[in-house]
Amino acid sequence: MKNNKKIKNINEYRKVKKNKHKDRKQKKIKKEIVVLLFIASVSIIVINLCGYSKISQLKYEIHYLKKDLRQKEVILEQLKSELYAKTSTEQIEQEAKEKLNMDYPKENQINYIDVDS
């Protein structure tokens, strides 16, 4: 039920009317503030989610780059070991003796050359 207040004079009527107008303005302002706060909150949440999404994507890329780096390091170590096996003096000496029948020269096989300056 509505309040049936009887207004006795015009001044009271003006005050009531003015107060209703102020109340409507205040309610409208409060409603706008609530809507703005809601929009601000939602936008902050969305921005945070986008940030976390980007961070997780970068972590994913870092993980696979590290995995690729480990594979490349293993390949590099294999190549280094193959290079060492092919260039080590012991290996070269052994192959020269076995495959080419080479040996160190004896004393009578060495000839020295004199160079006049």
PDB file of C-alpha atoms in Angstrom:
ATOM      1  CA  MET A   1       0.000   0.000   0.000  1.00  0.00           C
ATOM      2  CA  LYS A   2       1.142   3.499  -0.694  1.00  0.00           C
ATOM      3  CA  ASN A   3       1.669   6.006   1.993  1.00  0.00           C
ATOM      4  CA  ASN A   4      -1.273   8.304   1.966  1.00  0.00           C
ATOM      5  CA  LYS A   5       0.266  11.347   3.494  1.00  0.00           C
ATOM      6  CA  LYS A   6      -1.719  14.425   3.114  1.00  0.00           C
ATOM      7  CA  ILE A   7       0.192  17.545   2.323  1.00  0.00           C
ATOM      8  CA  LYS A   8      -1.113  20.537   4.183  1.00  0.00           C
ATOM      9  CA  ASN A   9       0.559  23.370   2.318  1.00  0.00           C
ATOM     10  CA  ILE A  10       2.420  24.082  -0.909  1.00  0.00           C
ATOM     11  CA  ASN A  11       5.855  24.366   0.736  1.00  0.00           C
ATOM     12  CA  GLU A  12       5.622  20.816   2.015  1.00  0.00           C
ATOM     13  CA  TYR A  13       4.618  19.668  -1.447  1.00  0.00           C
ATOM     14  CA  ARG A  14       7.641  21.409  -2.991  1.00  0.00           C
ATOM     15  CA  LYS A  15       9.985  19.855  -0.425  1.00  0.00           C
ATOM     16  CA  VAL A  16       8.608  16.371  -1.060  1.00  0.00           C
ATOM     17  CA  LYS A  17       8.807  16.862  -4.816  1.00  0.00           C
ATOM     18  CA  LYS A  18      12.370  18.218  -4.535  1.00  0.00           C
ATOM     19  CA  ASN A  19      13.423  15.305  -2.325  1.00  0.00           C
ATOM     20  CA  LYS A  20      11.959  12.780  -4.778  1.00  0.00           C
ATOM     21  CA  HIS A  21      13.903  14.438  -7.589  1.00  0.00           C
ATOM     22  CA  LYS A  22      17.113  14.356  -5.515  1.00  0.00           C
ATOM     23  CA  ASP A  23      16.513  10.712  -4.633  1.00  0.00           C
ATOM     24  CA  ARG A  24      16.074   9.826  -8.297  1.00  0.00           C
ATOM     25  CA  LYS A  25      19.322  11.625  -9.188  1.00  0.00           C
ATOM     26  CA  GLN A  26      21.175   9.904  -6.370  1.00  0.00           C
ATOM     27  CA  LYS A  27      19.805   6.507  -7.374  1.00  0.00           C
ATOM     28  CA  LYS A  28      20.783   7.163 -10.973  1.00  0.00           C
ATOM     29  CA  ILE A  29      24.299   8.210  -9.931  1.00  0.00           C
ATOM     30  CA  LYS A  30      24.652   5.152  -7.671  1.00  0.00           C
ATOM     31  CA  LYS A  31      23.462   2.903 -10.467  1.00  0.00           C
ATOM     32  CA  GLU A  32      25.983   4.459 -12.880  1.00  0.00           C
ATOM     33  CA  ILE A  33      28.772   4.027 -10.321  1.00  0.00           C
ATOM     34  CA  VAL A  34      27.852   0.367  -9.791  1.00  0.00           C
ATOM     35  CA  VAL A  35      27.792  -0.250 -13.546  1.00  0.00           C
ATOM     36  CA  LEU A  36      31.159   1.494 -14.010  1.00  0.00           C
ATOM     37  CA  LEU A  37      32.705  -0.490 -11.155  1.00  0.00           C
ATOM     38  CA  PHE A  38      31.352  -3.705 -12.632  1.00  0.00           C
ATOM     39  CA  ILE A  39      32.753  -2.853 -16.072  1.00  0.00           C
ATOM     40  CA  ALA A  40      36.110  -1.882 -14.531  1.00  0.00           C
ATOM     41  CA  SER A  41      36.241  -5.129 -12.538  1.00  0.00           C
ATOM     42  CA  VAL A  42      35.403  -7.245 -15.568  1.00  0.00           C
ATOM     43  CA  SER A  43      37.985  -5.440 -17.695  1.00  0.00           C
ATOM     44  CA  ILE A  44      40.682  -5.939 -15.032  1.00  0.00           C
ATOM     45  CA  ILE A  45      39.841  -9.642 -14.856  1.00  0.00           C
ATOM     46  CA  VAL A  46      39.977  -9.964 -18.648  1.00  0.00           C
ATOM     47  CA  ILE A  47      43.323  -8.134 -18.782  1.00  0.00           C
ATOM     48  CA  ASN A  48      44.732 -10.455 -16.091  1.00  0.00           C
ATOM     49  CA  LEU A  49      43.512 -13.526 -17.953  1.00  0.00           C
ATOM     50  CA  CYS A  50      45.113 -12.272 -21.164  1.00  0.00           C
ATOM     51  CA  GLY A  51      48.366 -11.686 -19.293  1.00  0.00           C
ATOM     52  CA  TYR A  52      48.338 -15.164 -17.780  1.00  0.00           C
ATOM     53  CA  SER A  53      47.529 -16.627 -21.176  1.00  0.00           C
ATOM     54  CA  LYS A  54      50.526 -14.865 -22.723  1.00  0.00           C
ATOM     55  CA  ILE A  55      52.768 -15.997 -19.851  1.00  0.00           C
ATOM     56  CA  SER A  56      51.696 -19.612 -20.253  1.00  0.00           C
ATOM     57  CA  GLN A  57      52.244 -19.419 -24.015  1.00  0.00           C
ATOM     58  CA  LEU A  58      55.766 -18.062 -23.462  1.00  0.00           C
ATOM     59  CA  LYS A  59      56.503 -20.797 -20.898  1.00  0.00           C
ATOM     60  CA  TYR A  60      55.331 -23.371 -23.441  1.00  0.00           C
ATOM     61  CA  GLU A  61      57.683 -21.907 -26.067  1.00  0.00           C
ATOM     62  CA  ILE A  62      60.577 -21.808 -23.579  1.00  0.00           C
ATOM     63  CA  HIS A  63      60.000 -25.463 -22.703  1.00  0.00           C
ATOM     64  CA  TYR A  64      60.184 -26.582 -26.331  1.00  0.00           C
ATOM     65  CA  LEU A  65      63.155 -24.326 -27.064  1.00  0.00           C
ATOM     66  CA  LYS A  66      65.022 -25.850 -24.102  1.00  0.00           C
ATOM     67  CA  LYS A  67      64.106 -29.322 -25.334  1.00  0.00           C
ATOM     68  CA  ASP A  68      65.409 -28.444 -28.813  1.00  0.00           C
ATOM     69  CA  LEU A  69      68.578 -26.993 -27.274  1.00  0.00           C
ATOM     70  CA  ARG A  70      69.217 -30.236 -25.366  1.00  0.00           C
ATOM     71  CA  GLN A  71      68.835 -32.244 -28.581  1.00  0.00           C
ATOM     72  CA  LYS A  72      71.257 -29.932 -30.385  1.00  0.00           C
ATOM     73  CA  GLU A  73      73.765 -30.242 -27.525  1.00  0.00           C
ATOM     74  CA  VAL A  74      73.600 -34.046 -27.735  1.00  0.00           C
ATOM     75  CA  ILE A  75      74.215 -33.899 -31.486  1.00  0.00           C
ATOM     76  CA  LEU A  76      77.109 -31.484 -30.912  1.00  0.00           C
ATOM     77  CA  GLU A  77      78.704 -33.836 -28.383  1.00  0.00           C
ATOM     78  CA  GLN A  78      78.366 -36.748 -30.809  1.00  0.00           C
ATOM     79  CA  LEU A  79      80.004 -34.724 -33.573  1.00  0.00           C
ATOM     80  CA  LYS A  80      82.804 -33.642 -31.251  1.00  0.00           C
ATOM     81  CA  SER A  81      83.489 -37.242 -30.268  1.00  0.00           C
ATOM     82  CA  GLU A  82      83.537 -38.299 -33.932  1.00  0.00           C
ATOM     83  CA  LEU A  83      85.902 -35.443 -34.747  1.00  0.00           C
ATOM     84  CA  TYR A  84      88.184 -36.373 -31.874  1.00  0.00           C
ATOM     85  CA  ALA A  85      88.186 -40.005 -32.997  1.00  0.00           C
ATOM     86  CA  LYS A  86      89.196 -39.004 -36.517  1.00  0.00           C
ATOM     87  CA  THR A  87      91.801 -36.413 -35.564  1.00  0.00           C
ATOM     88  CA  SER A  88      93.442 -37.978 -32.523  1.00  0.00           C
ATOM     89  CA  THR A  89      97.125 -38.686 -33.137  1.00  0.00           C
ATOM     90  CA  GLU A  90      96.854 -42.180 -31.710  1.00  0.00           C
ATOM     91  CA  GLN A  91      94.078 -43.072 -34.146  1.00  0.00           C
ATOM     92  CA  ILE A  92      95.970 -41.579 -37.114  1.00  0.00           C
ATOM     93  CA  GLU A  93      99.154 -43.420 -36.123  1.00  0.00           C
ATOM     94  CA  GLN A  94      97.327 -46.718 -35.748  1.00  0.00           C
ATOM     95  CA  GLU A  95      95.620 -46.379 -39.152  1.00  0.00           C
ATOM     96  CA  ALA A  96      98.952 -45.455 -40.805  1.00  0.00           C
ATOM     97  CA  LYS A  97     100.658 -48.537 -39.357  1.00  0.00           C
ATOM     98  CA  GLU A  98      97.828 -50.969 -40.138  1.00  0.00           C
ATOM     99  CA  LYS A  99      96.464 -49.787 -43.477  1.00  0.00           C
ATOM    100  CA  LEU A 100      99.499 -48.157 -45.069  1.00  0.00           C
ATOM    101  CA  ASN A 101     102.256 -50.206 -43.393  1.00  0.00           C
ATOM    102  CA  MET A 102     103.989 -47.022 -42.305  1.00  0.00           C
ATOM    103  CA  ASP A 103     106.426 -46.809 -39.416  1.00  0.00           C
ATOM    104  CA  TYR A 104     108.767 -44.242 -37.910  1.00  0.00           C
ATOM    105  CA  PRO A 105     112.002 -43.785 -39.901  1.00  0.00           C
ATOM    106  CA  LYS A 106     115.167 -45.485 -38.661  1.00  0.00           C
ATOM    107  CA  GLU A 107     118.453 -43.646 -38.141  1.00  0.00           C
ATOM    108  CA  ASN A 108     119.914 -44.738 -41.463  1.00  0.00           C
ATOM    109  CA  GLN A 109     116.830 -43.520 -43.337  1.00  0.00           C
ATOM    110  CA  ILE A 110     117.106 -39.918 -42.103  1.00  0.00           C
ATOM    111  CA  ASN A 111     118.942 -37.420 -44.315  1.00  0.00           C
ATOM    112  CA  TYR A 112     119.718 -33.942 -43.072  1.00  0.00           C
ATOM    113  CA  ILE A 113     119.966 -31.051 -45.508  1.00  0.00           C
ATOM    114  CA  ASP A 114     122.432 -28.222 -44.942  1.00  0.00           C
ATOM    115  CA  VAL A 115     121.150 -24.804 -45.824  1.00  0.00           C
ATOM    116  CA  ASP A 116     123.730 -22.071 -46.416  1.00  0.00           C
ATOM    117  CA  SER A 117     122.530 -18.706 -45.383  1.00  0.00           C
TER     118      SER A 117
END
